[in-house]
CSV table of N, CA and C in Angstrom, one decimal:
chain,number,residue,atom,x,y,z
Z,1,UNK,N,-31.1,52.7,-16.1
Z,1,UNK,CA,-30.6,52.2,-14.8
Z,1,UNK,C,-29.0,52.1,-14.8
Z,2,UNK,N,-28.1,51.4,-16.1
Z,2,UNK,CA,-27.1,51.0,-15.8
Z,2,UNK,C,-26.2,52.8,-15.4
Z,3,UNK,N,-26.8,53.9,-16.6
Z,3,UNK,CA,-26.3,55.0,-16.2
Z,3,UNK,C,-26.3,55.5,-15.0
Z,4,UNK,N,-26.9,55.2,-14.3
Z,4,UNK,CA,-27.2,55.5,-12.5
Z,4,UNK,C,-26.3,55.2,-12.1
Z,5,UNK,N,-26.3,53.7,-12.6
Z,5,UNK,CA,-25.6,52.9,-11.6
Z,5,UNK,C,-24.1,52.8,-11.5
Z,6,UNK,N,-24.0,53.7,-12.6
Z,6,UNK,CA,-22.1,53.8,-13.2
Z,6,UNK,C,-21.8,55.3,-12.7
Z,7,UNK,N,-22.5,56.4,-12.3
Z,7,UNK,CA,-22.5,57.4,-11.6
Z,7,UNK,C,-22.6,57.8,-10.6
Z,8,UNK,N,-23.6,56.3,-10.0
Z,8,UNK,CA,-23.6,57.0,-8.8
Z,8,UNK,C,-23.0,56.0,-7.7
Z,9,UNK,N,-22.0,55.3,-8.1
Z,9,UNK,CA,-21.2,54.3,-7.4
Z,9,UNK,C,-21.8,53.0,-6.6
Z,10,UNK,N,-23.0,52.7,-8.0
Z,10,UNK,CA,-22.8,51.1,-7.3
Z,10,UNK,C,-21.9,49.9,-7.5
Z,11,UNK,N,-22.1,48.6,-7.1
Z,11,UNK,CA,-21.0,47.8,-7.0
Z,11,UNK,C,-21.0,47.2,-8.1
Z,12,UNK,N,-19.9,46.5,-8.6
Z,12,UNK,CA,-19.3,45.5,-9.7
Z,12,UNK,C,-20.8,44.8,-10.0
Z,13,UNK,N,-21.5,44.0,-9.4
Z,13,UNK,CA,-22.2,43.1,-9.5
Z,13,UNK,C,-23.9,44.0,-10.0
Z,14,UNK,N,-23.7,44.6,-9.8
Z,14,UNK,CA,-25.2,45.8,-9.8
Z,14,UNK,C,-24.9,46.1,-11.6
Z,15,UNK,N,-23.9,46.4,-11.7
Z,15,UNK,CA,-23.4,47.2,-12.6
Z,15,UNK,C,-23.6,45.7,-13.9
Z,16,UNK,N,-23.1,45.2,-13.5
Z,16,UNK,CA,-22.8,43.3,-14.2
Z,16,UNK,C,-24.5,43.0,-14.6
Z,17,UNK,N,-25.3,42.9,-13.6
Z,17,UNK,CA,-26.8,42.4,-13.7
Z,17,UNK,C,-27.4,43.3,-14.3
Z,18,UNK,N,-27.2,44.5,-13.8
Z,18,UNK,CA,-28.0,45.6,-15.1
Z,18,UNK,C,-27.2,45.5,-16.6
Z,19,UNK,N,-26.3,45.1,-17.0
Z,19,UNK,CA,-25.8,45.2,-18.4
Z,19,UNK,C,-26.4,43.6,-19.0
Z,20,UNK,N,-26.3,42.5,-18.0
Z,20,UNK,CA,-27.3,41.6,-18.5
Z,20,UNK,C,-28.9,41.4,-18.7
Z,21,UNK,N,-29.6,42.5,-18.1
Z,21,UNK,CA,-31.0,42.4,-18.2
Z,21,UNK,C,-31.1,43.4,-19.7
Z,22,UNK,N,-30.3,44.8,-19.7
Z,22,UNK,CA,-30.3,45.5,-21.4
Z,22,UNK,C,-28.8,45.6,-21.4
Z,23,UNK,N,-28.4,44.9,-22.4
Z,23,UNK,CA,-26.9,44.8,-22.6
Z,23,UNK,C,-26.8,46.0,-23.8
Z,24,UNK,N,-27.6,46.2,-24.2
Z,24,UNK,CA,-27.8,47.7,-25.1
Z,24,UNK,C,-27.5,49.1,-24.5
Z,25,UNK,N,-28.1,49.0,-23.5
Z,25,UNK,CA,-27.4,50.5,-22.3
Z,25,UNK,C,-26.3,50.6,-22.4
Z,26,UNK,N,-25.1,49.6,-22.5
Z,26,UNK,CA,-23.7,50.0,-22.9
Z,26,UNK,C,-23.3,51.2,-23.7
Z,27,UNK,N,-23.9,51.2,-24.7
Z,27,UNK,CA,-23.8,52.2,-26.4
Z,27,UNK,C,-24.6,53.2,-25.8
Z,28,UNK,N,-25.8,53.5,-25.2
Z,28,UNK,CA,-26.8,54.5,-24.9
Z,28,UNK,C,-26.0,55.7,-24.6
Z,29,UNK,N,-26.3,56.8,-24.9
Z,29,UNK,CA,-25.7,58.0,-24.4
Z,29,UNK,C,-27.0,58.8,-23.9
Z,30,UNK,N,-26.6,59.4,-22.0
Z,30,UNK,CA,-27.4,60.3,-21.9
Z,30,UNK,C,-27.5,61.2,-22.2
Z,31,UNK,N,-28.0,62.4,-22.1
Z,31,UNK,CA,-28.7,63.6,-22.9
Z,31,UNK,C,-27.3,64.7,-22.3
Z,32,UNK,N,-26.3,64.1,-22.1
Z,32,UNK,CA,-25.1,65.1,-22.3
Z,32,UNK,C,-23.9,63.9,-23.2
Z,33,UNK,N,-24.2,63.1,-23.6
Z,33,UNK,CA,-24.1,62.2,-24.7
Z,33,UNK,C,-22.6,61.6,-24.1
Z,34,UNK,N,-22.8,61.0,-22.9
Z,34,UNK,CA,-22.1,60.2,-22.2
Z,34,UNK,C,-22.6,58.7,-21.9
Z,35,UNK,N,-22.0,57.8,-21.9
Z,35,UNK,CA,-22.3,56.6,-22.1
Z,35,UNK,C,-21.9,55.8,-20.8
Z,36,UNK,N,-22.2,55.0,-20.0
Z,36,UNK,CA,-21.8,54.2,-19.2
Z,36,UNK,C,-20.3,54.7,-18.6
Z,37,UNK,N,-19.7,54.1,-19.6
Z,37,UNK,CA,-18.0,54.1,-19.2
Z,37,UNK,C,-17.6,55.8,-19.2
Z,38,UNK,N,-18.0,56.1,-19.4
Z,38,UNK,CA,-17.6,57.8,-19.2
Z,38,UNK,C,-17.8,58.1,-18.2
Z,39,UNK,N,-18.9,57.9,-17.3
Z,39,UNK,CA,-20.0,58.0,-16.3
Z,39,UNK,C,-19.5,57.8,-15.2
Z,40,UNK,N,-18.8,56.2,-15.5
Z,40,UNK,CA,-17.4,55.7,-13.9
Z,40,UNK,C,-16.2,56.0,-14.0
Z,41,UNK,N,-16.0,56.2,-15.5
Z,41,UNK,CA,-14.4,56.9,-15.1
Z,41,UNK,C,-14.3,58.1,-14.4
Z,42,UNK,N,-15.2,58.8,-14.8
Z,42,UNK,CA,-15.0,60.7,-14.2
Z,42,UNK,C,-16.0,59.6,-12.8
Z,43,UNK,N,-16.5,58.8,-12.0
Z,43,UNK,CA,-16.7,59.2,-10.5
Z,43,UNK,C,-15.4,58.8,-9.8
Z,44,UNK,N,-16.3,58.5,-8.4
Z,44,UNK,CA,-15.2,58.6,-7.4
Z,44,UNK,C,-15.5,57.5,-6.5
Z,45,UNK,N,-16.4,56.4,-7.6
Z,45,UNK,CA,-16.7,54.8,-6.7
Z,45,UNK,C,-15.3,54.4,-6.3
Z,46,UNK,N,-16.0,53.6,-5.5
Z,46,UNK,CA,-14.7,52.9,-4.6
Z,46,UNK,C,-14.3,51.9,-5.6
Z,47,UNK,N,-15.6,51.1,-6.8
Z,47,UNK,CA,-15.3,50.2,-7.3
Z,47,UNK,C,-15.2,50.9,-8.4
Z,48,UNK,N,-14.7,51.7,-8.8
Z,48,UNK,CA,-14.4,52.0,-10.0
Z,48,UNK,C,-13.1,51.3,-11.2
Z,49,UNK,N,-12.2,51.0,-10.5
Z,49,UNK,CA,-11.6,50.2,-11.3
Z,49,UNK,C,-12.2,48.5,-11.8
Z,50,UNK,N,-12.7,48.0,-11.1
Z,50,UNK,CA,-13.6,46.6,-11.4
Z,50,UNK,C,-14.6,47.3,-12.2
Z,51,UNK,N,-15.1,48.5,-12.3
Z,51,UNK,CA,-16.4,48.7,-13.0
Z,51,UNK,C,-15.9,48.8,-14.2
Z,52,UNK,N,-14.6,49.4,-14.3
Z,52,UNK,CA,-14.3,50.0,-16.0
Z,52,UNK,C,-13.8,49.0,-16.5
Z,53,UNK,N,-13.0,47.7,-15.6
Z,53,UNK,CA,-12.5,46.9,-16.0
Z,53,UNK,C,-13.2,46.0,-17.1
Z,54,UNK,N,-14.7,45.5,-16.1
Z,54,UNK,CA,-15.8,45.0,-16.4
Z,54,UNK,C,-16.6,45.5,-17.4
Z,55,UNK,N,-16.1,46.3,-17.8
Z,55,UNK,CA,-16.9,47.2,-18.7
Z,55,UNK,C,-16.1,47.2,-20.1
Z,56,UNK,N,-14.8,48.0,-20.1
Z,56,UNK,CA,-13.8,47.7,-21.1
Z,56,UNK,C,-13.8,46.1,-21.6
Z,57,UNK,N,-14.2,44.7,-20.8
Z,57,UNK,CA,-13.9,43.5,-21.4
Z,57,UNK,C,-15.4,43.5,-22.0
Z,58,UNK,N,-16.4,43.9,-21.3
Z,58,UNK,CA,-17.5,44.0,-22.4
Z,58,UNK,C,-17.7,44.6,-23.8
Z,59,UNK,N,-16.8,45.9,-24.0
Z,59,UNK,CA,-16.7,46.4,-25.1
Z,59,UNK,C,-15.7,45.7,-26.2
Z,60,UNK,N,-14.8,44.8,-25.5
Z,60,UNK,CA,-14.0,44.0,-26.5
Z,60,UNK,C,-14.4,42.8,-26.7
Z,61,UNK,N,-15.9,43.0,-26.5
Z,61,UNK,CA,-16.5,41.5,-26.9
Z,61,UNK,C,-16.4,40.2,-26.0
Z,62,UNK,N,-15.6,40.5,-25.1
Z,62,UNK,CA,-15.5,39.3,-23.8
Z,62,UNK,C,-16.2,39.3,-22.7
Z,63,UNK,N,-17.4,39.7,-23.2
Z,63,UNK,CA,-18.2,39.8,-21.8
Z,63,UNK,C,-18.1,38.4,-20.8
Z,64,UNK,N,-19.2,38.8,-19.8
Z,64,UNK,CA,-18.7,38.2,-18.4
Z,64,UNK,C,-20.0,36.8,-18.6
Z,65,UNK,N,-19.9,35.9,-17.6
Z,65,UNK,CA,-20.4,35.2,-18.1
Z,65,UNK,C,-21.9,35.7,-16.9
Z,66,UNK,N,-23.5,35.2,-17.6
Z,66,UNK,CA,-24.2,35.5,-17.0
Z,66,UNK,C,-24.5,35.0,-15.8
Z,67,UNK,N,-24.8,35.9,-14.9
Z,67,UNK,CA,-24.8,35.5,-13.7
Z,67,UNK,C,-26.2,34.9,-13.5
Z,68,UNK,N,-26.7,33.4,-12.9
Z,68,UNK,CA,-27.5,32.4,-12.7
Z,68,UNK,C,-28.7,32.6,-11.8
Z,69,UNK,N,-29.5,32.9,-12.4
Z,69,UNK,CA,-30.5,33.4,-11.8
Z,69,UNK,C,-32.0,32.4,-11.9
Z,70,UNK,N,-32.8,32.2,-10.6
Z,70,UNK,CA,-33.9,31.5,-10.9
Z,70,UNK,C,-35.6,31.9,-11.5
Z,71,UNK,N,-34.7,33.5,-11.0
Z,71,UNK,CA,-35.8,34.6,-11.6
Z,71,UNK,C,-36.7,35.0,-12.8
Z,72,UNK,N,-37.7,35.5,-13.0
Z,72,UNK,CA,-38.3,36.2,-13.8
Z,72,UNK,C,-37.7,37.3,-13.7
Z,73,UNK,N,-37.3,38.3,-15.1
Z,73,UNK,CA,-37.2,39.5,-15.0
Z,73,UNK,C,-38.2,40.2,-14.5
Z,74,UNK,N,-37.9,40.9,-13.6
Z,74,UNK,CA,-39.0,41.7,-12.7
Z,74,UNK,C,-39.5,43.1,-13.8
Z,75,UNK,N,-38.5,43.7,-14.8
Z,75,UNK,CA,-38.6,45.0,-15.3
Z,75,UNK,C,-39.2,44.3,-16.6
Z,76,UNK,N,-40.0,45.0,-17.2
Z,76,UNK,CA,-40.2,44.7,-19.1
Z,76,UNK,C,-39.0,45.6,-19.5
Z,77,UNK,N,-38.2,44.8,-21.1
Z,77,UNK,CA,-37.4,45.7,-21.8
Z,77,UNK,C,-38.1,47.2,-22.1
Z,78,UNK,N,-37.3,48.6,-21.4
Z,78,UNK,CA,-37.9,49.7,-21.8
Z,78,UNK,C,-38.6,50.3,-23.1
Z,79,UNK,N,-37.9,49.2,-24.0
Z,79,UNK,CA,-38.3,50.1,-25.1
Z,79,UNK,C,-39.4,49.4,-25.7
Z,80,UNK,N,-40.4,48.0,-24.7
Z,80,UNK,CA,-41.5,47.7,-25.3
Z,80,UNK,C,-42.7,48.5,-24.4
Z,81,UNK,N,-42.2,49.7,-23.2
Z,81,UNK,CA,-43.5,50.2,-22.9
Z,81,UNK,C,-43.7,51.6,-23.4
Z,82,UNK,N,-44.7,52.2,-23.0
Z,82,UNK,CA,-45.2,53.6,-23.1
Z,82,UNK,C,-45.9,54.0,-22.3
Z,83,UNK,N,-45.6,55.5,-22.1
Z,83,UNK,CA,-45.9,55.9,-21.3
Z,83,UNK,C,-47.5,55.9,-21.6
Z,84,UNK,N,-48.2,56.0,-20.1
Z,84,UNK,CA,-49.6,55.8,-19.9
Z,84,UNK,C,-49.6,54.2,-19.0
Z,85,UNK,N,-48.5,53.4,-19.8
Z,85,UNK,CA,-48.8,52.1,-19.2
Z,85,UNK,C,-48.4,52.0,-17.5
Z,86,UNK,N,-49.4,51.4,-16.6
Z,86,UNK,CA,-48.5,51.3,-15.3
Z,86,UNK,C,-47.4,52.7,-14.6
Z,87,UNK,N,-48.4,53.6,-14.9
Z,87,UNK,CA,-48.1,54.7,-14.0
Z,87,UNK,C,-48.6,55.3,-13.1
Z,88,UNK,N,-48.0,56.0,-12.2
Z,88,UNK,CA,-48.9,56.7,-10.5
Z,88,UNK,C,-47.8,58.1,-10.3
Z,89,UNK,N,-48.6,58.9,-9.7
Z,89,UNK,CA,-48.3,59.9,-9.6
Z,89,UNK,C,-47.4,59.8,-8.1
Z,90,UNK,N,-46.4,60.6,-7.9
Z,90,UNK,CA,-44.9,60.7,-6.7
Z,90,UNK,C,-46.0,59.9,-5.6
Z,91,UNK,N,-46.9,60.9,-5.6
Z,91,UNK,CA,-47.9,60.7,-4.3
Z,91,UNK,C,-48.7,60.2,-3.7
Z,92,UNK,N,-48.3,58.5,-4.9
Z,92,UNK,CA,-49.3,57.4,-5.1
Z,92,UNK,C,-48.3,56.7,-5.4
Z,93,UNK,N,-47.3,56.7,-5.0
Z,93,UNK,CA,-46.0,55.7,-5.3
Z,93,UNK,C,-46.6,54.4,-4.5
Z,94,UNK,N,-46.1,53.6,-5.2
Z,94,UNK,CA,-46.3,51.7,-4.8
Z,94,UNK,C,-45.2,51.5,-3.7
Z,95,UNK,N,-45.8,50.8,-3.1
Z,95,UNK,CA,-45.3,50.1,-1.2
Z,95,UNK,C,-44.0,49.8,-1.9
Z,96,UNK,N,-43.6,48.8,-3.1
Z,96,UNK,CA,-41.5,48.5,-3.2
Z,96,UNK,C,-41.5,50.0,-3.8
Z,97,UNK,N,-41.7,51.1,-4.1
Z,97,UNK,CA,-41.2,51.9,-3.9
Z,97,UNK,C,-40.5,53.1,-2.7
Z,98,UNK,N,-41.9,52.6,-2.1
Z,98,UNK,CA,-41.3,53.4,-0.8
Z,98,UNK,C,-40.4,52.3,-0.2
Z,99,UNK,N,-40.1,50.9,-0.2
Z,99,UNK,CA,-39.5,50.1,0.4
Z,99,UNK,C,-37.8,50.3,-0.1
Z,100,UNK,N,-37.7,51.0,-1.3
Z,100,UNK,CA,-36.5,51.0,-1.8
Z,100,UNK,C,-36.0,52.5,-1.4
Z,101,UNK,N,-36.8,53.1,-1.2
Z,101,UNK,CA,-36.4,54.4,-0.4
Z,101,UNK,C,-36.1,54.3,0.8
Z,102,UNK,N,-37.0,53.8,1.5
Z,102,UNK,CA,-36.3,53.4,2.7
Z,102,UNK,C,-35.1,52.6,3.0
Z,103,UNK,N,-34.5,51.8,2.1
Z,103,UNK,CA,-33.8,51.1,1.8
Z,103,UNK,C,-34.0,49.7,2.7
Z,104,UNK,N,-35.4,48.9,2.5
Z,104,UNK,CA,-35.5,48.1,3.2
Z,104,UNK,C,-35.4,47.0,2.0
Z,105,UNK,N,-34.1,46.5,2.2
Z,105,UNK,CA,-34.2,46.1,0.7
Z,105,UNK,C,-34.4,44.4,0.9
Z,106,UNK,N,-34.6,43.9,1.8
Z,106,UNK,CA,-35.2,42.3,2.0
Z,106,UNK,C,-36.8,42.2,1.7
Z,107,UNK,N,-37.4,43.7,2.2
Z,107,UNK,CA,-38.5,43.3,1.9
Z,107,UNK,C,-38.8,44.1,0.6
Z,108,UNK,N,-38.2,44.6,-0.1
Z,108,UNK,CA,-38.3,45.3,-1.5
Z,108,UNK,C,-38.2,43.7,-2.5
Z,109,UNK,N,-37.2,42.9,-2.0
Z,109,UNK,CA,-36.8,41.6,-2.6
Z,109,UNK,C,-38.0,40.8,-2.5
Z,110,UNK,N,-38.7,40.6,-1.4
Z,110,UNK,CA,-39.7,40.0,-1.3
Z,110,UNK,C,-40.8,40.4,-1.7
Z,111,UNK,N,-41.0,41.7,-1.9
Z,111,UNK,CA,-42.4,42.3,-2.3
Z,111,UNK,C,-42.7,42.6,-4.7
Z,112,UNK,N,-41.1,42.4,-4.7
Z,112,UNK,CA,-40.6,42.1,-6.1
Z,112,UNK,C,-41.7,40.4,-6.6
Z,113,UNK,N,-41.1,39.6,-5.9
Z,113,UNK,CA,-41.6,38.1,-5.7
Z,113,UNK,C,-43.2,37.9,-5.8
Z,114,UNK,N,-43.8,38.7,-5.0
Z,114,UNK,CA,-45.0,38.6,-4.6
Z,114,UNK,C,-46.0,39.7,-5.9
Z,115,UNK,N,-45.2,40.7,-6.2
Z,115,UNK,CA,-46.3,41.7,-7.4
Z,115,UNK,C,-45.0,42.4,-8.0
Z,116,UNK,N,-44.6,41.3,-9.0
Z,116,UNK,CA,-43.2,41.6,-9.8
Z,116,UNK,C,-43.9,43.2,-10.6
Z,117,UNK,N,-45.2,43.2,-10.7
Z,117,UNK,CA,-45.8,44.4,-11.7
Z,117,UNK,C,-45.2,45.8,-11.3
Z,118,UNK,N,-45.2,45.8,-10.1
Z,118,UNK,CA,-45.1,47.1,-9.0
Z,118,UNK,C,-43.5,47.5,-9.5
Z,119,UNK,N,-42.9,46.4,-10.0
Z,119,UNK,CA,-41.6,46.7,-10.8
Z,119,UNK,C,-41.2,47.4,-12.0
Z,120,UNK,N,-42.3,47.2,-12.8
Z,120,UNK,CA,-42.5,47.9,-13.8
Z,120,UNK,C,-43.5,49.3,-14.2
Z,121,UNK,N,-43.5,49.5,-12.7
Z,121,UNK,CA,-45.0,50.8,-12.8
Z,121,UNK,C,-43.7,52.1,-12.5
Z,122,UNK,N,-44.2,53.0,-13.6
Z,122,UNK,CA,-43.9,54.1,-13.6
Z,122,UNK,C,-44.0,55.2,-12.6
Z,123,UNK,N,-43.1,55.9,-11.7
Z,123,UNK,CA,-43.3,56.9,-10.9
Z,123,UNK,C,-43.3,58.5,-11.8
Z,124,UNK,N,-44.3,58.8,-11.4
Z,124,UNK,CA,-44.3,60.3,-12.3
Z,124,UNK,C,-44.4,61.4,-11.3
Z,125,UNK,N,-43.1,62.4,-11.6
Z,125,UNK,CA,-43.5,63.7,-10.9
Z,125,UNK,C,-43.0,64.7,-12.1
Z,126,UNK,N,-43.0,65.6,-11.2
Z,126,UNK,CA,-43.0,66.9,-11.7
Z,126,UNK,C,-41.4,67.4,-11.7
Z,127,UNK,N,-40.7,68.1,-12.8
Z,127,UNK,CA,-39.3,68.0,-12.6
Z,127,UNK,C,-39.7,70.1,-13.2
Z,128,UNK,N,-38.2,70.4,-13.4
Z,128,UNK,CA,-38.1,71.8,-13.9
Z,128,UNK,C,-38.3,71.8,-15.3
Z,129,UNK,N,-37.7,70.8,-16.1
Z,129,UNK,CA,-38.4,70.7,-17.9
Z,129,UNK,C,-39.8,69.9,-18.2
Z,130,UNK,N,-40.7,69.9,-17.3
Z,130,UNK,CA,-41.9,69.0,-17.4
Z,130,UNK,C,-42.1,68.2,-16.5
Z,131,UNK,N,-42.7,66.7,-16.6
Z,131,UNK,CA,-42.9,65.5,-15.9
Z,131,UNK,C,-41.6,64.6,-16.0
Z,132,UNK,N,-41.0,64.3,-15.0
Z,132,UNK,CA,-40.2,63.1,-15.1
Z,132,UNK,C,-40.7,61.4,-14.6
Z,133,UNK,N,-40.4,60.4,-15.4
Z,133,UNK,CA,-40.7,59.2,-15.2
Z,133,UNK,C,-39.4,58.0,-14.3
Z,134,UNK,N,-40.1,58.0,-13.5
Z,134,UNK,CA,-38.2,56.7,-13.1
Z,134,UNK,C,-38.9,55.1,-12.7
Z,135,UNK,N,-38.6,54.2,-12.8
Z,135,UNK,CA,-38.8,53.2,-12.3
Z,135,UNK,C,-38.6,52.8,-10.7
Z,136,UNK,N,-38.6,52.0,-10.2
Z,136,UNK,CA,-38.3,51.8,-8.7
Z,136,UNK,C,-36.9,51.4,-9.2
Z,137,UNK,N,-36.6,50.7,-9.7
Z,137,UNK,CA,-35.0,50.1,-10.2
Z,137,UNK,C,-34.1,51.5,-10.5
Z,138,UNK,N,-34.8,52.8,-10.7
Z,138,UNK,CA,-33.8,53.4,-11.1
Z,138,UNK,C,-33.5,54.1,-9.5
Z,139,UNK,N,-34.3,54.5,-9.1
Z,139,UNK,CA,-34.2,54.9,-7.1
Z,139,UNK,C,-33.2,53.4,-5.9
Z,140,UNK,N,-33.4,52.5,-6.5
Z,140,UNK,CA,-32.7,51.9,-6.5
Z,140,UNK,C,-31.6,51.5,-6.5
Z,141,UNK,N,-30.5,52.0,-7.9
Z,141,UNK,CA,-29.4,52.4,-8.6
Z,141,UNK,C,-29.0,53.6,-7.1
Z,142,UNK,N,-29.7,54.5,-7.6
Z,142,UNK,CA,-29.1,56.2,-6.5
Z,142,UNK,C,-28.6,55.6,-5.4
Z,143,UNK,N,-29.3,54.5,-4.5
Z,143,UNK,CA,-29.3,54.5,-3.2
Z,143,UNK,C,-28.2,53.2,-3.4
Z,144,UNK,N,-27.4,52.8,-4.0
Z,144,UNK,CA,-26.4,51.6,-3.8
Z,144,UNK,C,-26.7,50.7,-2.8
Z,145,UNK,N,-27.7,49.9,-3.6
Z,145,UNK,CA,-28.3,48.5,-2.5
Z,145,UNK,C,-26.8,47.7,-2.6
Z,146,UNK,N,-26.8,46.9,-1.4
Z,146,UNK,CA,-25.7,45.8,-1.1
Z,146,UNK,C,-25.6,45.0,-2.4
């Protein structure tokens, strides 16, 4: 997610909360072996200077302080599931999924609250190198929620 979310021009604070739920994504490189900060410097976000800013004090060890939340993490850390766990096929996508597409995002927030699970269920379709897997958080990232 944070890679989405550094590409595809979401805000300072999106960018902030995803590096606090896996603050490991930082170092990750995607499969063109680009990392977060590579990702917003080459776009053309409007917040692109707060993101690199926010980002370069994270890499010098000054990160930001966590933002206060009364929440449950809605996502499990990725790297304790597997696939098979909590997955549906495009065309059995879960209600906050289509809610996040639609971009109805009060009740995507509400429907998080009520079946945090639906958070962590796998969407599977079919891509040009095989099956692709995304979360609703990563459809989320694309569409730059408020």
């Amino acid at each position: 997610p944070l890679h989405l979310a550094c590409r595809n021009g979401a805000s300072r604070n999106v960018v902030k909360m995803l590096y606090e739920v896996y603050p490991d994504a930082l170092e990750k490189k995607d499969r063109k072996s680009r990392t977060p900060l590579d990702l917003v410097e080459k776009s053309s976000n409007v917040n692109k200077d707060g993101i690199v800013l926010l980002l370069k004090r994270i890499a010098q060890n000054d990160p930001p302080k966590p933002t206060q939340s009364k929440r449950q993490p809605l996502v499990k850390d990725s790297s304790s599931l597997t696939f098979g766990q909590n997955e549906v096929g495009y065309e059995h996508r879960t209600t906050l999924f289509r809610q996040i597409m639609g971009k109805e995002w009060d009740k995507a927030i509400s429907r998080c609250d009520k079946f945090s699970e639906e958070a962590s269920t796998w969407i599977v379709t079919r891509g040009f190198n095989g099956n692709l897997r995304f979360l609703p958080l990563h459809k989320a990232c694309v569409l730059q929620p408020p």
